[in-house]
CSV table of C-alpha atoms and ligand atoms in Angstrom, one decimal:
chain,number,residue,atom,x,y,z
A,1,MET,CA,38.1,92.6,-100.7
A,2,LYS,CA,36.5,96.3,-100.2
A,3,TRP,CA,33.7,95.9,-98.3
A,4,LYS,CA,31.2,98.2,-96.9
A,5,THR,CA,32.2,98.4,-93.5
A,6,ASN,CA,28.3,99.2,-92.6
A,7,ILE,CA,26.9,95.7,-93.8
A,8,LEU,CA,29.5,93.9,-92.5
A,9,ASP,CA,26.8,93.3,-89.2
A,10,LEU,CA,24.1,92.8,-91.5
A,11,LYS,CA,21.4,90.0,-91.9
A,12,ALA,CA,19.5,88.4,-94.2
A,13,TYR,CA,15.7,88.8,-93.8
A,14,GLN,CA,14.9,86.5,-91.9
A,15,PRO,CA,11.1,84.3,-93.3
A,16,GLY,CA,9.1,82.3,-91.1
A,17,ARG,CA,9.7,79.0,-90.7
A,18,SER,CA,8.4,76.8,-94.0
A,19,THR,CA,5.8,74.8,-93.7
A,20,GLU,CA,7.6,71.9,-95.3
A,21,ALA,CA,9.8,72.0,-92.1
A,22,VAL,CA,7.1,72.5,-89.2
A,23,LYS,CA,5.4,69.3,-90.9
A,24,LYS,CA,8.8,66.8,-90.0
A,25,GLU,CA,9.6,68.1,-87.5
A,26,PHE,CA,6.6,67.6,-84.9
A,27,GLY,CA,4.5,65.0,-87.9
A,28,LEU,CA,1.8,67.0,-88.5
A,29,ASP,CA,0.0,66.9,-91.3
A,30,ASN,CA,-1.6,69.9,-91.4
A,31,ILE,CA,-0.2,73.9,-90.8
A,32,THR,CA,-1.6,77.3,-91.2
A,33,LYS,CA,0.4,79.9,-91.4
A,34,LEU,CA,-0.8,83.0,-90.5
A,35,ALA,CA,2.6,84.3,-90.3
A,36,SER,CA,3.6,86.7,-93.1
A,37,ASN,CA,0.4,88.9,-93.7
A,38,GLU,CA,-0.6,87.4,-96.8
A,39,ASN,CA,-4.0,86.9,-97.6
A,40,PRO,CA,-6.0,83.8,-96.6
A,41,TYR,CA,-8.8,83.7,-99.8
A,42,GLY,CA,-5.7,84.0,-101.7
A,43,TYR,CA,-6.7,85.9,-105.0
A,44,SER,CA,-9.2,87.3,-107.6
A,45,LEU,CA,-10.4,84.7,-110.1
A,46,LYS,CA,-9.6,86.9,-113.3
A,47,VAL,CA,-6.4,87.1,-111.8
A,48,LEU,CA,-6.4,82.4,-113.1
A,49,GLU,CA,-8.5,83.7,-116.2
A,50,THR,CA,-6.0,86.4,-116.9
A,51,LEU,CA,-3.0,83.7,-116.7
A,52,GLN,CA,-5.0,81.2,-118.7
A,53,GLU,CA,-5.9,83.5,-121.1
A,54,LYS,CA,-2.7,84.9,-122.1
A,55,PRO,CA,-0.2,83.8,-124.7
A,56,SER,CA,3.6,82.4,-123.2
A,57,GLN,CA,6.6,84.7,-124.2
A,58,PHE,CA,9.1,83.3,-122.3
A,59,ALA,CA,12.4,84.4,-123.5
A,60,ILE,CA,10.8,88.2,-124.6
A,61,TYR,CA,11.3,90.7,-121.8
A,62,PRO,CA,9.2,92.1,-119.4
A,63,ASP,CA,8.0,95.9,-121.0
A,64,GLY,CA,10.4,98.2,-118.7
A,65,ASN,CA,7.8,101.3,-119.2
A,66,GLY,CA,5.0,98.9,-117.0
A,67,SER,CA,2.5,100.3,-119.1
A,68,VAL,CA,-0.1,98.4,-119.4
A,69,LEU,CA,-0.5,98.3,-115.2
A,70,LYS,CA,0.4,102.2,-115.1
A,71,GLU,CA,-2.4,102.9,-117.3
A,72,ALA,CA,-4.6,100.5,-115.2
A,73,LEU,CA,-3.6,102.4,-112.3
A,74,SER,CA,-3.7,105.7,-114.0
A,75,ARG,CA,-8.0,105.3,-114.5
A,76,PHE,CA,-8.6,103.6,-111.0
A,77,TYR,CA,-7.0,106.4,-109.7
A,78,ASN,CA,-7.7,109.2,-111.9
A,79,LEU,CA,-4.2,110.3,-112.0
A,80,PRO,CA,-2.0,110.5,-114.5
A,81,GLU,CA,0.6,107.9,-115.5
A,82,ASP,CA,3.4,109.9,-114.5
A,83,ARG,CA,2.3,109.9,-110.6
A,84,PHE,CA,3.4,106.3,-110.5
A,85,LEU,CA,6.8,104.3,-110.2
A,86,LEU,CA,6.4,100.5,-110.3
A,87,GLY,CA,8.8,98.1,-108.2
A,88,ASN,CA,9.3,94.0,-107.6
A,89,GLY,CA,7.5,94.3,-104.3
A,90,SER,CA,7.1,97.9,-102.5
A,91,ASP,CA,10.7,96.9,-100.3
A,92,GLU,CA,12.4,97.5,-103.5
A,93,ILE,CA,10.4,101.1,-103.8
A,94,ILE,CA,12.2,101.8,-100.1
A,95,GLY,CA,15.3,100.4,-101.8
A,96,ILE,CA,14.8,102.7,-104.9
A,97,ILE,CA,13.9,105.8,-102.2
A,98,SER,CA,17.5,105.0,-100.4
A,99,ARG,CA,19.2,104.6,-102.6
A,100,SER,CA,18.6,107.8,-103.9
A,101,ILE,CA,18.6,109.9,-101.1
A,102,LEU,CA,20.5,108.4,-98.2
A,103,ARG,CA,24.2,108.7,-97.9
A,104,PRO,CA,26.8,109.0,-95.4
A,105,GLY,CA,25.7,112.6,-94.1
A,106,ILE,CA,22.5,112.4,-93.8
A,107,ASN,CA,19.8,110.8,-91.7
A,108,THR,CA,16.8,109.3,-92.0
A,109,VAL,CA,13.8,109.0,-89.2
A,110,MET,CA,11.6,105.9,-88.5
A,111,ALA,CA,9.7,105.3,-85.9
A,112,THR,CA,10.4,101.8,-83.7
A,113,PRO,CA,9.6,99.5,-83.5
A,114,SER,CA,8.2,99.5,-87.2
A,115,PHE,CA,8.4,97.5,-90.3
A,116,SER,CA,11.8,96.4,-91.2
A,117,GLN,CA,13.7,97.6,-93.9
A,118,TYR,CA,13.4,101.0,-93.7
A,119,LYS,CA,16.1,100.9,-91.4
A,120,HIS,CA,17.5,97.4,-93.2
A,121,ASN,CA,18.6,100.4,-96.9
A,122,ALA,CA,19.8,102.8,-94.4
A,123,ILE,CA,22.1,101.1,-93.0
A,124,VAL,CA,23.0,99.8,-96.0
A,125,GLU,CA,23.4,103.0,-97.7
A,126,ASN,CA,25.6,103.8,-94.7
A,127,ALA,CA,23.0,106.9,-93.3
A,128,GLU,CA,22.1,107.8,-90.2
A,129,VAL,CA,19.5,105.4,-88.1
A,130,ARG,CA,17.2,107.7,-86.5
A,131,GLU,CA,14.8,105.5,-84.2
A,132,ILE,CA,11.5,107.6,-82.5
A,133,PRO,CA,10.0,104.6,-79.9
A,134,LEU,CA,6.4,104.5,-81.3
A,135,THR,CA,4.4,105.3,-77.7
A,136,LYS,CA,2.7,103.2,-75.7
A,137,GLU,CA,-0.6,102.5,-77.6
A,138,GLY,CA,1.7,101.6,-80.9
A,139,ASP,CA,0.7,105.6,-81.6
A,140,HIS,CA,4.2,107.3,-84.2
A,141,ASP,CA,4.6,110.3,-81.9
A,142,LEU,CA,5.3,112.2,-84.7
A,143,ASN,CA,5.9,114.9,-82.4
A,144,ALA,CA,8.7,113.0,-81.6
A,145,MET,CA,9.9,113.1,-85.2
A,146,LEU,CA,9.6,116.4,-85.6
A,147,GLU,CA,12.0,117.1,-83.3
A,148,ALA,CA,14.5,114.3,-84.6
A,149,ILE,CA,14.2,115.9,-88.1
A,150,ASP,CA,17.2,118.8,-88.9
A,151,GLU,CA,19.2,120.1,-91.8
A,152,ASN,CA,20.7,116.7,-92.1
A,153,THR,CA,17.9,114.8,-92.7
A,154,GLY,CA,16.2,113.2,-95.9
A,155,VAL,CA,13.6,110.4,-95.9
A,156,VAL,CA,11.0,110.0,-92.5
A,157,TRP,CA,8.9,106.1,-93.0
A,158,LEU,CA,5.6,106.5,-92.1
A,159,CYS,CA,4.3,103.0,-91.5
A,160,THR,CA,0.1,103.8,-91.0
A,161,PRO,CA,-1.3,100.6,-90.6
A,162,ASN,CA,2.5,100.1,-88.7
A,163,ASN,CA,3.4,96.6,-88.8
A,164,PRO,CA,4.0,94.9,-86.8
A,165,SER,CA,1.1,97.2,-84.4
A,166,GLY,CA,-1.8,97.8,-86.9
A,167,VAL,CA,-2.3,101.3,-85.3
A,168,TYR,CA,-2.8,103.8,-87.9
A,169,ILE,CA,-1.8,106.8,-87.7
A,170,ALA,CA,-5.5,109.3,-88.2
A,171,GLU,CA,-6.2,112.9,-91.1
A,172,GLY,CA,-5.8,115.2,-88.6
A,173,ASP,CA,-2.9,114.1,-86.4
A,174,LEU,CA,-1.0,113.7,-89.5
A,175,ILE,CA,-1.5,117.5,-91.7
A,176,PRO,CA,-0.1,119.4,-88.6
A,177,PHE,CA,3.4,116.7,-89.3
A,178,LEU,CA,3.0,117.4,-92.7
A,179,GLU,CA,3.3,121.1,-92.8
A,180,ALA,CA,6.4,121.0,-90.2
A,181,VAL,CA,8.3,119.2,-91.8
A,182,PRO,CA,11.3,121.1,-94.3
A,183,LYS,CA,9.8,120.8,-97.8
A,184,ASP,CA,13.0,119.2,-98.4
A,185,VAL,CA,12.5,116.0,-96.9
A,186,VAL,CA,10.8,112.9,-98.8
A,187,VAL,CA,8.1,111.8,-95.6
A,188,VAL,CA,7.0,107.1,-97.4
A,189,LEU,CA,3.8,106.9,-96.2
A,190,ASP,CA,4.3,102.9,-95.8
A,191,GLU,CA,0.2,102.0,-97.2
A,192,ALA,CA,1.0,98.1,-97.3
A,193,TYR,CA,-2.4,97.7,-95.3
A,194,ARG,CA,-4.0,100.7,-96.6
A,195,GLU,CA,-7.2,98.2,-98.3
A,196,TYR,CA,-7.7,96.8,-95.3
A,197,VAL,CA,-8.6,100.7,-92.6
A,198,VAL,CA,-11.9,100.5,-91.7
A,199,ALA,CA,-11.2,104.2,-90.2
A,200,GLU,CA,-12.9,107.4,-91.1
A,201,ASP,CA,-10.6,109.0,-90.1
A,202,TYR,CA,-7.6,107.3,-92.3
A,203,PRO,CA,-6.3,110.1,-94.6
A,204,ASP,CA,-6.7,110.3,-98.6
A,205,SER,CA,-3.1,110.0,-99.1
A,206,LEU,CA,-3.5,111.1,-102.9
A,207,GLN,CA,-4.8,114.3,-101.7
A,208,LEU,CA,-1.9,114.6,-99.8
A,209,VAL,CA,0.5,113.3,-102.5
A,210,GLU,CA,-1.6,117.1,-105.3
A,211,LYS,CA,-0.6,118.9,-101.9
A,212,TYR,CA,2.7,117.9,-100.5
A,213,PRO,CA,5.2,117.4,-102.7
A,214,ASN,CA,7.5,115.5,-100.7
A,215,VAL,CA,5.3,113.1,-99.5
A,216,ILE,CA,5.8,109.8,-101.3
A,217,VAL,CA,2.6,106.7,-101.0
A,218,LEU,CA,3.9,103.0,-101.5
A,219,HIS,CA,1.1,100.2,-101.6
A,220,THR,CA,1.4,96.8,-102.8
A,221,PHE,CA,-0.2,93.7,-104.6
A,222,SER,CA,1.4,91.7,-102.1
A,223,LYS,CA,-1.2,92.2,-99.3
A,224,ILE,CA,-5.0,92.3,-99.9
A,225,TYR,CA,-5.2,91.6,-103.2
A,226,GLY,CA,-2.9,88.3,-102.9
A,227,LEU,CA,-0.8,88.1,-105.3
A,228,ALA,CA,2.4,88.9,-103.0
A,229,SER,CA,4.7,85.4,-104.7
A,230,PHE,CA,3.8,88.0,-107.9
A,231,ARG,CA,6.3,91.0,-106.7
A,232,VAL,CA,4.3,93.8,-107.2
A,233,GLY,CA,4.5,96.7,-105.4
A,234,TYR,CA,3.9,101.0,-106.1
A,235,ALA,CA,4.1,104.3,-105.4
A,236,ILE,CA,2.5,107.5,-105.8
A,237,ALA,CA,3.8,110.3,-106.1
A,238,ASN,CA,4.3,114.1,-107.7
A,239,GLU,CA,6.1,113.6,-110.8
A,240,GLU,CA,9.5,115.1,-110.2
A,241,VAL,CA,10.1,113.0,-107.4
A,242,ILE,CA,8.6,109.8,-110.3
A,243,ALA,CA,11.2,110.9,-112.4
A,244,LYS,CA,13.9,111.5,-109.8
A,245,LEU,CA,12.9,108.3,-108.8
A,246,ASN,CA,12.7,105.7,-112.4
A,247,PRO,CA,16.7,106.0,-113.3
A,248,VAL,CA,17.8,104.3,-110.5
A,249,ARG,CA,14.8,101.2,-110.8
A,250,GLU,CA,17.2,98.1,-112.2
A,251,PRO,CA,15.8,97.7,-116.3
A,252,PHE,CA,12.7,95.4,-116.1
A,253,ASN,CA,12.6,95.5,-112.6
A,254,VAL,CA,8.5,94.2,-112.7
A,255,ASN,CA,8.0,90.5,-114.4
A,256,THR,CA,5.8,90.0,-117.2
A,257,PHE,CA,3.1,87.9,-114.4
A,258,GLY,CA,3.4,90.7,-112.3
A,259,GLN,CA,2.1,93.0,-114.5
A,260,TRP,CA,-0.5,90.8,-116.1
A,261,VAL,CA,-1.8,89.6,-112.9
A,262,SER,CA,-2.2,93.3,-111.0
A,263,VAL,CA,-4.8,95.0,-114.1
A,264,ALA,CA,-6.7,91.6,-113.2
A,265,ALA,CA,-6.5,92.3,-110.4
A,266,LEU,CA,-7.3,95.8,-109.6
A,267,GLU,CA,-10.7,95.1,-111.8
A,268,ASP,CA,-11.9,93.3,-109.0
A,269,GLN,CA,-13.0,95.6,-106.3
A,270,ASP,CA,-15.6,93.1,-105.4
A,271,PHE,CA,-12.7,90.5,-104.3
A,272,VAL,CA,-11.2,93.6,-102.1
A,273,GLU,CA,-13.9,93.8,-100.9
A,274,SER,CA,-15.0,91.6,-99.6
A,275,CYS,CA,-12.1,90.5,-98.0
A,276,ARG,CA,-11.2,93.7,-96.0
A,277,GLU,CA,-15.5,92.0,-94.4
A,278,LYS,CA,-14.5,89.4,-93.5
A,279,ASN,CA,-10.7,90.5,-91.8
A,280,ARG,CA,-13.3,93.0,-89.7
A,281,GLU,CA,-15.2,89.9,-88.4
A,282,GLY,CA,-11.7,88.3,-88.3
A,283,LEU,CA,-10.2,90.8,-85.8
A,284,GLN,CA,-13.0,90.6,-84.0
A,285,GLN,CA,-12.9,87.3,-83.4
A,286,TYR,CA,-9.6,88.1,-82.0
A,287,TYR,CA,-10.9,91.2,-79.7
A,288,SER,CA,-13.6,88.9,-78.3
A,289,PHE,CA,-10.7,86.5,-77.6
A,290,CYS,CA,-8.6,88.7,-75.7
A,291,GLU,CA,-11.5,90.4,-73.9
A,292,GLU,CA,-12.6,87.2,-72.4
A,293,GLU,CA,-9.1,86.1,-71.8
A,294,LYS,CA,-8.2,90.0,-70.4
A,295,LEU,CA,-5.2,90.4,-72.6
A,296,SER,CA,-4.0,93.4,-74.6
A,297,TYR,CA,-4.3,94.0,-77.5
A,298,TYR,CA,-3.1,97.2,-80.0
A,299,PRO,CA,-6.7,97.4,-82.2
A,300,SER,CA,-5.5,96.7,-85.5
A,301,GLN,CA,-6.4,98.7,-89.3
A,302,ALA,CA,-4.3,95.9,-91.0
A,303,ASN,CA,-4.5,92.5,-91.6
A,304,PHE,CA,-2.8,90.9,-88.9
A,305,ILE,CA,-2.9,91.5,-84.4
A,306,LEU,CA,-0.3,92.3,-82.2
A,307,ILE,CA,-1.4,90.6,-78.8
A,308,ASP,CA,0.9,91.0,-75.9
A,309,PHE,CA,0.6,87.1,-73.7
A,310,GLY,CA,2.7,89.3,-70.6
A,311,ILE,CA,5.4,85.8,-71.8
A,312,SER,CA,8.0,85.0,-74.1
A,313,GLY,CA,6.1,85.3,-77.2
A,314,ASP,CA,9.1,83.1,-78.1
A,315,ASP,CA,7.0,80.5,-76.0
A,316,VAL,CA,3.2,81.4,-77.4
A,317,PHE,CA,4.8,81.2,-80.6
A,318,HIS,CA,6.8,77.3,-80.1
A,319,TYR,CA,3.5,75.7,-78.4
A,320,LEU,CA,0.8,77.8,-81.7
A,321,MET,CA,3.9,75.7,-84.0
A,322,SER,CA,3.9,72.5,-82.5
A,323,LYS,CA,0.1,72.8,-82.4
A,324,GLY,CA,0.2,73.7,-86.6
A,325,TYR,CA,0.0,76.9,-86.3
A,326,ILE,CA,2.9,79.2,-87.3
A,327,VAL,CA,2.5,82.9,-86.1
A,328,ARG,CA,5.5,85.3,-85.5
A,329,SER,CA,6.8,85.9,-82.2
A,330,GLY,CA,7.1,89.9,-81.1
A,331,VAL,CA,10.4,88.8,-79.6
A,332,ALA,CA,12.0,89.6,-83.2
A,333,LEU,CA,9.5,93.2,-83.5
A,334,GLY,CA,10.4,94.2,-80.7
A,335,PHE,CA,7.8,93.3,-78.8
A,336,PRO,CA,8.5,90.9,-76.8
A,337,THR,CA,5.8,90.0,-75.1
A,338,CYS,CA,3.7,89.8,-77.2
A,339,VAL,CA,2.5,87.7,-81.1
A,340,ARG,CA,1.4,89.2,-84.1
A,341,ILE,CA,-1.6,87.0,-85.9
A,342,THR,CA,-2.2,86.4,-89.2
A,343,VAL,CA,-6.2,87.2,-89.6
A,344,GLY,CA,-7.1,84.0,-90.7
A,345,THR,CA,-10.3,82.8,-91.9
A,346,LYS,CA,-13.4,82.2,-89.4
A,347,GLU,CA,-12.2,78.5,-88.7
A,348,GLN,CA,-7.9,79.0,-88.9
A,349,ASN,CA,-8.8,82.0,-86.5
A,350,ASP,CA,-11.6,79.6,-84.5
A,351,GLY,CA,-8.5,77.2,-84.5
A,352,ILE,CA,-5.5,79.3,-83.1
A,353,ILE,CA,-8.1,80.7,-80.2
A,354,SER,CA,-9.1,77.2,-79.1
A,355,GLU,CA,-5.1,76.5,-79.3
A,356,LEU,CA,-4.1,79.9,-77.7
A,357,ARG,CA,-6.8,79.1,-74.3
A,358,GLY,CA,-5.3,75.6,-73.7
A,359,LEU,CA,-1.9,77.6,-73.2
A,360,LEU,CA,-3.5,80.4,-71.1
A,361,ALA,CA,-5.3,77.4,-69.1
A,362,GLU,CA,-1.8,75.8,-68.5
A,363,LYS,CA,-0.3,78.7,-67.0
A,364,ARG,CA,-3.3,79.0,-64.8
A,365,ASN,CA,-2.8,75.4,-63.8
A,366,LYS,CA,0.3,76.1,-62.9
B,401,PLP,C1,4.1,93.8,-96.0
B,401,PLP,C2,4.7,94.7,-96.7
B,401,PLP,C3,5.7,95.2,-97.5
B,401,PLP,C4,5.9,94.8,-98.2
B,401,PLP,O1,5.7,95.0,-99.8
B,401,PLP,P1,6.1,94.2,-100.8
B,401,PLP,O2,5.5,94.4,-101.7
B,401,PLP,O3,6.1,92.8,-101.4
B,401,PLP,O4,7.7,94.1,-101.0
B,401,PLP,C5,6.2,96.7,-97.3
B,401,PLP,N1,6.2,98.1,-96.2
B,401,PLP,C6,5.4,97.2,-95.3
B,401,PLP,C7,4.4,97.9,-93.8
B,401,PLP,C8,4.8,95.6,-95.0
B,401,PLP,O5,3.7,95.0,-94.0
């Protein structure tokens, strides 16, 4: 068969181990999964209410235009509806942008380590991938990224806060970068964790979209809104950019339930705020632990923390799994001596920290 040769070595996305599989292997009753940056507090009660109230016309296709959700987003952001593109998760929008721009002869610039899907989609489109290492502090090296841009660059991906380092790009660094990027190069700001950010100098991306027509901002309902299983994300951009991307998506890409629950979730900003606050307290638990144990970590503006244990991340991962905690080993994320832990509830964080202290004590006694 006439496969594109560029996809022959591609691996399907590797999700974390399922809790059922881990329970069986280690004979555990309780498993805590803090591996995929899901919200430990679930989702707003308004989401449940909506699901109970809505009629269930399962035989009917979803609204392909996502009108009600776009209206809600338009009200929420005070922007016209034509600035929004809905996706089956922001993952799909990364794919739509890639399909619309990337091709052989066109290159794309991204940080490494960063979110895996930018590179993955670029490989599918057979575009040249230019990966620029993060700085030692886990920041995007914006100067080096600028230098990597040439007349054949199609898309630059900025993940802020960056998954997996948790480090964000400050406004004072981003604006000179956007000023210097050629106007025909799309800059994607993937802000999947933006609702968790508390840094004062985090840029106002809505203003950036107004000022720079080549900027596309990605947001999602999967992280702080706690709706990952419904698969809803969206792009905010200039109306002409949206008009180019919109025909490339699938006709009914966002399912009916996803549209309903997202509208309900947007209405409950108290829930979002309380999750943001509790997340900061959780991060503080990890910071204190790292400082006491003299472990280095990346200061996070997201709902996860990347901690360096100075031994293989796989070893830490396996140790925690045997104790009933699933996290992400840094080995697969480009940080081989780290693990990435999603911030859980206070009890979950205490539990994981106590196991980690056990591991460090074992290591010291060897
Ligand atoms: C989780 C995540 C996404 C994907 O979110 P979905 O909307 O669930 O597809 C996108 N970008 C980053 C950086 C993420 O961490």
